[in-house]
PDB file of C-alpha atoms in Angstrom:
ATOM      1  CA  MET A1321     -62.072 -13.894  78.286  1.00 35.00           C
ATOM      2  CA  SER A1322     -59.621 -12.723  76.598  1.00 44.00           C
ATOM      3  CA  ALA A1323     -59.032  -9.341  74.873  1.00 48.00           C
ATOM      4  CA  ARG A1324     -58.669  -9.887  70.807  1.00 51.00           C
ATOM      5  CA  ARG A1325     -55.027  -8.893  69.832  1.00 61.00           C
ATOM      6  CA  LYS A1326     -55.460  -6.473  67.467  1.00 87.00           C
ATOM      7  CA  VAL A1327     -51.389  -6.521  66.192  1.00 92.00           C
ATOM      8  CA  LEU A1328     -49.874  -9.607  64.907  1.00 91.00           C
ATOM      9  CA  VAL A1329     -45.532  -9.406  64.715  1.00 95.00           C
ATOM     10  CA  ALA A1330     -44.536 -12.615  62.761  1.00 92.00           C
ATOM     11  CA  GLY A1331     -40.793 -13.300  62.665  1.00 95.00           C
ATOM     12  CA  LEU A1332     -40.178 -14.800  59.514  1.00 92.00           C
ATOM     13  CA  GLY A1333     -37.403 -16.970  57.534  1.00 93.00           C
ATOM     14  CA  ASN A1334     -34.980 -20.021  57.237  1.00 93.00           C
ATOM     15  CA  ILE A1335     -32.226 -20.279  60.077  1.00 96.00           C
ATOM     16  CA  PHE A1336     -30.552 -22.639  57.557  1.00 95.00           C
ATOM     17  CA  LEU A1337     -29.860 -19.923  54.924  1.00 95.00           C
ATOM     18  CA  GLY A1338     -27.755 -17.183  56.672  1.00 97.00           C
ATOM     19  CA  ASP A1339     -29.138 -14.072  57.015  1.00 98.00           C
ATOM     20  CA  ASP A1340     -32.568 -15.627  55.978  1.00 95.00           C
ATOM     21  CA  GLY A1341     -32.904 -16.127  59.790  1.00 97.00           C
ATOM     22  CA  PHE A1342     -33.159 -12.284  60.328  1.00 97.00           C
ATOM     23  CA  GLY A1343     -36.718 -11.968  60.595  1.00 96.00           C
ATOM     24  CA  VAL A1344     -36.382 -15.317  63.694  1.00 97.00           C
ATOM     25  CA  ALA A1345     -33.710 -13.617  65.288  1.00 98.00           C
ATOM     26  CA  VAL A1346     -35.993 -10.436  66.011  1.00 98.00           C
ATOM     27  CA  ALA A1347     -38.440 -12.264  66.794  1.00 98.00           C
ATOM     28  CA  SER A1348     -36.966 -13.828  69.332  1.00 98.00           C
ATOM     29  CA  ARG A1349     -35.339 -10.846  71.535  1.00 98.00           C
ATOM     30  CA  LEU A1350     -38.849  -9.774  71.007  1.00 98.00           C
ATOM     31  CA  LEU A1351     -40.327 -12.364  72.842  1.00 97.00           C
ATOM     32  CA  ALA A1352     -37.176 -12.116  75.686  1.00 97.00           C
ATOM     33  CA  GLY A1353     -38.976  -8.900  76.529  1.00 94.00           C
ATOM     34  CA  PRO A1354     -42.570  -7.755  77.699  1.00 94.00           C
ATOM     35  CA  CYS A1355     -45.077  -6.617  74.924  1.00 92.00           C
ATOM     36  CA  PRO A1356     -48.209  -4.670  74.807  1.00 93.00           C
ATOM     37  CA  THR A1357     -51.334  -7.120  75.202  1.00 92.00           C
ATOM     38  CA  TRP A1358     -52.946  -5.936  72.338  1.00 93.00           C
ATOM     39  CA  LEU A1359     -49.847  -7.334  70.616  1.00 93.00           C
ATOM     40  CA  ARG A1360     -48.903 -10.809  69.846  1.00 93.00           C
ATOM     41  CA  VAL A1361     -45.335 -11.728  68.669  1.00 96.00           C
ATOM     42  CA  ALA A1362     -44.182 -14.634  67.522  1.00 94.00           C
ATOM     43  CA  ASP A1363     -41.750 -16.959  65.298  1.00 95.00           C
ATOM     44  CA  TYR A1364     -42.743 -18.674  62.211  1.00 89.00           C
ATOM     45  CA  GLY A1365     -39.956 -19.544  60.578  1.00 89.00           C
ATOM     46  CA  ILE A1366     -40.806 -21.097  57.395  1.00 85.00           C
ATOM     47  CA  ARG A1367     -44.077 -21.665  58.511  1.00 79.00           C
ATOM     48  CA  GLY A1368     -46.130 -19.551  55.771  1.00 76.00           C
ATOM     49  CA  VAL A1369     -49.694 -21.716  56.061  1.00 75.00           C
ATOM     50  CA  HIS A1370     -49.518 -21.256  60.134  1.00 77.00           C
ATOM     51  CA  LEU A1371     -49.066 -17.855  59.900  1.00 82.00           C
ATOM     52  CA  ALA A1372     -51.434 -17.486  57.313  1.00 79.00           C
ATOM     53  CA  TYR A1373     -54.213 -19.896  59.477  1.00 77.00           C
ATOM     54  CA  ASP A1374     -53.495 -16.846  62.096  1.00 82.00           C
ATOM     55  CA  LEU A1375     -53.864 -14.140  60.385  1.00 79.00           C
ATOM     56  CA  MET A1376     -57.284 -15.628  59.010  1.00 79.00           C
ATOM     57  CA  ALA A1377     -58.485 -15.596  62.646  1.00 79.00           C
ATOM     58  CA  GLY A1378     -58.816 -11.964  62.090  1.00 80.00           C
ATOM     59  CA  TYR A1379     -56.193  -9.486  63.045  1.00 87.00           C
ATOM     60  CA  ASP A1380     -56.180  -5.413  61.895  1.00 89.00           C
ATOM     61  CA  ALA A1381     -52.714  -5.163  61.259  1.00 90.00           C
ATOM     62  CA  THR A1382     -49.653  -7.473  61.019  1.00 90.00           C
ATOM     63  CA  VAL A1383     -45.709  -6.292  61.382  1.00 92.00           C
ATOM     64  CA  LEU A1384     -44.206  -8.755  58.605  1.00 92.00           C
ATOM     65  CA  ILE A1385     -40.024  -9.102  60.092  1.00 95.00           C
ATOM     66  CA  ASP A1386     -37.962 -10.958  57.832  1.00 93.00           C
ATOM     67  CA  VAL A1387     -35.303  -9.972  54.529  1.00 93.00           C
ATOM     68  CA  ASP A1388     -35.966  -7.814  51.910  1.00 91.00           C
ATOM     69  CA  CYS A1389     -33.881  -7.773  49.051  1.00 90.00           C
ATOM     70  CA  ARG A1390     -33.469  -4.472  47.357  1.00 90.00           C
ATOM     71  CA  GLY A1391     -30.296  -3.727  46.125  1.00 92.00           C
ATOM     72  CA  ASP A1392     -29.130  -1.831  49.665  1.00 94.00           C
ATOM     73  CA  ALA A1393     -26.330  -2.458  51.624  1.00 95.00           C
ATOM     74  CA  PRO A1394     -26.055  -5.400  53.840  1.00 97.00           C
ATOM     75  CA  GLY A1395     -28.019  -5.049  57.238  1.00 96.00           C
ATOM     76  CA  THR A1396     -29.690  -1.795  55.897  1.00 96.00           C
ATOM     77  CA  VAL A1397     -33.167  -1.781  57.692  1.00 96.00           C
ATOM     78  CA  ARG A1398     -36.111  -0.426  56.457  1.00 94.00           C
ATOM     79  CA  LEU A1399     -39.915   0.139  57.599  1.00 93.00           C
ATOM     80  CA  LEU A1400     -42.080  -0.579  54.498  1.00 88.00           C
ATOM     81  CA  GLU A1401     -46.184  -0.819  53.795  1.00 87.00           C
ATOM     82  CA  ILE A1402     -48.082  -3.041  52.115  1.00 79.00           C
ATOM     83  CA  GLY A1403     -50.958  -2.210  50.767  1.00 69.00           C
ATOM     84  CA  ALA A1404     -53.349  -4.441  48.534  1.00 53.00           C
ATOM     85  CA  ALA A1405     -52.281  -2.626  45.027  1.00 48.00           C
ATOM     86  CA  ASP A1406     -48.360  -3.951  45.714  1.00 49.00           C
ATOM     87  CA  ARG A1407     -50.140  -7.356  47.049  1.00 45.00           C
ATOM     88  CA  ALA A1408     -51.886  -7.880  43.277  1.00 49.00           C
ATOM     89  CA  ALA A1409     -48.624  -6.354  41.972  1.00 48.00           C
ATOM     90  CA  GLY A1410     -46.123  -9.399  43.436  1.00 48.00           C
ATOM     91  CA  ARG A1411     -48.805 -11.729  42.441  1.00 46.00           C
ATOM     92  CA  ALA A1412     -47.565 -14.842  39.638  1.00 51.00           C
ATOM     93  CA  ASP A1413     -50.169 -14.603  37.984  1.00 53.00           C
ATOM     94  CA  ASP A1414     -53.948 -14.979  38.471  1.00 52.00           C
ATOM     95  CA  GLY A1415     -54.504 -18.981  39.007  1.00 50.00           C
ATOM     96  CA  PRO A1416     -55.112 -21.427  41.715  1.00 46.00           C
ATOM     97  CA  VAL A1417     -51.968 -20.333  44.669  1.00 44.00           C
ATOM     98  CA  LEU A1418     -50.310 -23.288  45.471  1.00 45.00           C
ATOM     99  CA  VAL A1419     -49.832 -24.142  49.699  1.00 46.00           C
ATOM    100  CA  ASP A1420     -46.376 -25.740  50.348  1.00 47.00           C
ATOM    101  CA  PRO A1421     -46.258 -25.783  54.056  1.00 48.00           C
ATOM    102  CA  HIS A1422     -42.837 -25.297  54.206  1.00 47.00           C
ATOM    103  CA  GLY A1423     -42.029 -23.170  51.364  1.00 54.00           C
ATOM    104  CA  MET A1424     -44.262 -19.872  51.532  1.00 48.00           C
ATOM    105  CA  GLN A1425     -43.171 -16.399  50.938  1.00 59.00           C
ATOM    106  CA  PRO A1426     -44.624 -13.740  53.026  1.00 60.00           C
ATOM    107  CA  GLN A1427     -45.818 -12.713  49.154  1.00 63.00           C
ATOM    108  CA  ARG A1428     -47.463 -16.114  48.901  1.00 62.00           C
ATOM    109  CA  VAL A1429     -49.111 -16.004  52.299  1.00 62.00           C
ATOM    110  CA  LEU A1430     -50.779 -13.255  51.832  1.00 63.00           C
ATOM    111  CA  ASP A1431     -52.109 -14.326  48.212  1.00 65.00           C
ATOM    112  CA  LEU A1432     -53.797 -17.306  49.464  1.00 60.00           C
ATOM    113  CA  LEU A1433     -55.716 -14.582  52.259  1.00 59.00           C
ATOM    114  CA  ASP A1434     -56.710 -12.690  49.014  1.00 61.00           C
ATOM    115  CA  SER A1435     -57.918 -15.666  47.604  1.00 58.00           C
ATOM    116  CA  CYS A1436     -59.522 -17.196  50.197  1.00 63.00           C
ATOM    117  CA  GLY A1437     -60.975 -13.485  50.792  1.00 60.00           C
ATOM    118  CA  SER A1438     -59.834 -12.779  53.892  1.00 65.00           C
ATOM    119  CA  ALA A1439     -58.108  -9.257  54.160  1.00 68.00           C
ATOM    120  CA  PRO A1440     -55.115  -9.325  56.166  1.00 72.00           C
ATOM    121  CA  GLY A1441     -55.536  -6.222  57.412  1.00 81.00           C
ATOM    122  CA  ARG A1442     -52.101  -3.534  57.103  1.00 86.00           C
ATOM    123  CA  VAL A1443     -49.221  -4.846  56.761  1.00 85.00           C
ATOM    124  CA  LEU A1444     -46.404  -3.184  57.561  1.00 89.00           C
ATOM    125  CA  LEU A1445     -42.930  -4.896  56.628  1.00 90.00           C
ATOM    126  CA  VAL A1446     -39.921  -4.225  58.976  1.00 94.00           C
ATOM    127  CA  GLY A1447     -37.361  -5.795  56.299  1.00 94.00           C
ATOM    128  CA  CYS A1448     -33.089  -6.311  56.554  1.00 96.00           C
ATOM    129  CA  GLU A1449     -31.148  -5.765  53.380  1.00 96.00           C
ATOM    130  CA  PRO A1450     -29.224  -9.399  53.268  1.00 97.00           C
ATOM    131  CA  ALA A1451     -25.601 -10.549  52.981  1.00 97.00           C
ATOM    132  CA  ASP A1452     -25.993 -13.893  52.554  1.00 96.00           C
ATOM    133  CA  LEU A1453     -28.512 -16.744  51.996  1.00 95.00           C
ATOM    134  CA  THR A1454     -26.256 -19.315  51.282  1.00 96.00           C
ATOM    135  CA  GLU A1455     -26.334 -22.529  53.538  1.00 96.00           C
ATOM    136  CA  ARG A1456     -25.110 -22.130  56.466  1.00 96.00           C
ATOM    137  CA  MET A1457     -26.821 -21.029  60.239  1.00 96.00           C
ATOM    138  CA  GLY A1458     -25.931 -17.927  61.259  1.00 97.00           C
ATOM    139  CA  LEU A1459     -26.625 -14.039  60.399  1.00 98.00           C
ATOM    140  CA  SER A1460     -23.418 -12.100  58.334  1.00 98.00           C
ATOM    141  CA  PRO A1461     -21.635  -9.323  60.671  1.00 98.00           C
ATOM    142  CA  PRO A1462     -24.026  -6.292  59.136  1.00 97.00           C
ATOM    143  CA  VAL A1463     -27.338  -8.157  59.629  1.00 98.00           C
ATOM    144  CA  GLU A1464     -26.511  -9.368  62.894  1.00 97.00           C
ATOM    145  CA  ALA A1465     -25.470  -5.695  63.735  1.00 97.00           C
ATOM    146  CA  ALA A1466     -29.092  -4.798  62.395  1.00 97.00           C
ATOM    147  CA  VAL A1467     -31.288  -6.974  64.478  1.00 97.00           C
ATOM    148  CA  GLU A1468     -30.839  -4.712  67.494  1.00 96.00           C
ATOM    149  CA  PRO A1469     -32.199  -1.372  65.542  1.00 96.00           C
ATOM    150  CA  ALA A1470     -34.744  -3.466  64.081  1.00 96.00           C
ATOM    151  CA  VAL A1471     -35.784  -4.934  67.431  1.00 97.00           C
ATOM    152  CA  ALA A1472     -36.038  -1.163  68.647  1.00 95.00           C
ATOM    153  CA  LEU A1473     -38.060  -0.058  65.316  1.00 95.00           C
ATOM    154  CA  VAL A1474     -40.402  -2.643  66.351  1.00 95.00           C
ATOM    155  CA  ARG A1475     -40.615  -1.217  69.995  1.00 95.00           C
ATOM    156  CA  GLN A1476     -41.194   2.297  68.559  1.00 93.00           C
ATOM    157  CA  LEU A1477     -44.459   1.088  66.403  1.00 93.00           C
ATOM    158  CA  TRP A1478     -45.874  -1.061  69.324  1.00 91.00           C
ATOM    159  CA  GLU A1479     -45.222   2.645  71.509  1.00 92.00           C
ATOM    160  CA  LEU A1480     -47.295   4.255  69.024  1.00 91.00           C
ATOM    161  CA  GLY A1481     -50.658   2.146  70.254  1.00 89.00           C
ATOM    162  CA  PRO A1482     -52.900   0.257  68.037  1.00 89.00           C
ATOM    163  CA  ALA A1483     -54.462   3.211  66.305  1.00 88.00           C
ATOM    164  CA  ALA A1484     -50.953   3.776  64.705  1.00 87.00           C
ATOM    165  CA  LEU A1485     -50.250   0.296  63.442  1.00 87.00           C
ATOM    166  CA  THR A1486     -54.360  -0.241  62.470  1.00 87.00           C
ATOM    167  CA  GLY A1487     -53.951   2.726  60.220  1.00 85.00           C
ATOM    168  CA  ALA A1488     -56.596   4.537  62.167  1.00 83.00           C
ATOM    169  CA  LEU A1489     -54.319   7.037  63.011  1.00 81.00           C
ATOM    170  CA  PRO A1490     -50.923   7.986  60.880  1.00 82.00           C
ATOM    171  CA  LEU A1491     -47.872   6.701  61.439  1.00 82.00           C
ATOM    172  CA  PRO A1492     -45.364   9.613  62.073  1.00 84.00           C
ATOM    173  CA  ALA A1493     -43.987  11.267  58.499  1.00 78.00           C
ATOM    174  CA  GLY A1494     -40.528   9.660  57.780  1.00 76.00           C
ATOM    175  CA  LEU A1495     -40.696   6.345  59.126  1.00 79.00           C
ATOM    176  CA  ILE A1496     -42.202   4.246  56.364  1.00 74.00           C
ATOM    177  CA  ALA A1497     -39.563   4.088  53.495  1.00 68.00           C
ATOM    178  CA  ALA A1498     -40.227   4.756  50.096  1.00 51.00           C
ATOM    179  CA  ALA A1499     -39.867   1.605  48.593  1.00 46.00           C
ATOM    180  CA  PRO A1500     -40.687   1.568  44.826  1.00 41.00           C
ATOM    181  CA  ALA A1501     -41.359  -1.880  43.041  1.00 44.00           C
ATOM    182  CA  GLN A1502     -38.716  -3.564  41.994  1.00 45.00           C
ATOM    183  CA  GLU A1503     -38.654  -7.023  39.606  1.00 42.00           C
ATOM    184  CA  ASP A1504     -37.301 -10.051  40.291  1.00 41.00           C
ATOM    185  CA  ARG A1505     -34.216 -10.676  37.680  1.00 40.00           C
ATOM    186  CA  GLU A1506     -35.511 -14.402  36.770  1.00 40.00           C
ATOM    187  CA  THR A1507     -39.094 -14.058  36.938  1.00 34.00           C
ATOM    188  CA  GLY A1508     -39.645 -10.684  36.115  1.00 37.00           C
ATOM    189  CA  VAL A1509     -42.275  -9.995  38.707  1.00 36.00           C
ATOM    190  CA  ARG A1510     -42.644  -7.092  41.116  1.00 36.00           C
ATOM    191  CA  VAL A1511     -41.687  -7.240  44.187  1.00 37.00           C
TER     192      VAL A1511
END
């Protein structure tokens, strides 16, 4: 019987929407090399429901890799911690979570887990500011240049060990960026 993997590293995004394929590109590079036995790296692409099912199986921590629009220079990579209060602030409403097998953004996946009473454990986001999210394949030059730094950041996280990633030990000061909540201009929802 194999030991339970404590940490899930999940690459997210749509490779047909330009820079939205960032998380997939990072996961692909991570999968090409060795990783610790207590950690699982997976490319989820746009399969948010698959991610939700896997998270319900029980991980102590999840590292999401995705684009993160905050108005910084394209290609800016940041590490954020997404706590329960952040997840609650990002919810569109208190109604049921609608499940779309090919269109669930990370926030909706976390909403689904919360609505099912399944705690996702610690959630970290390795995010990259996109330059171009139009219908096209391939990353823009600044986001392509950000893939290797993001790979290095994830490897730096796993070198800290499962205790640091799951929250049993603190992460080094300055590793997690301060990220004030922002409002989506169209919906008014804090993201």
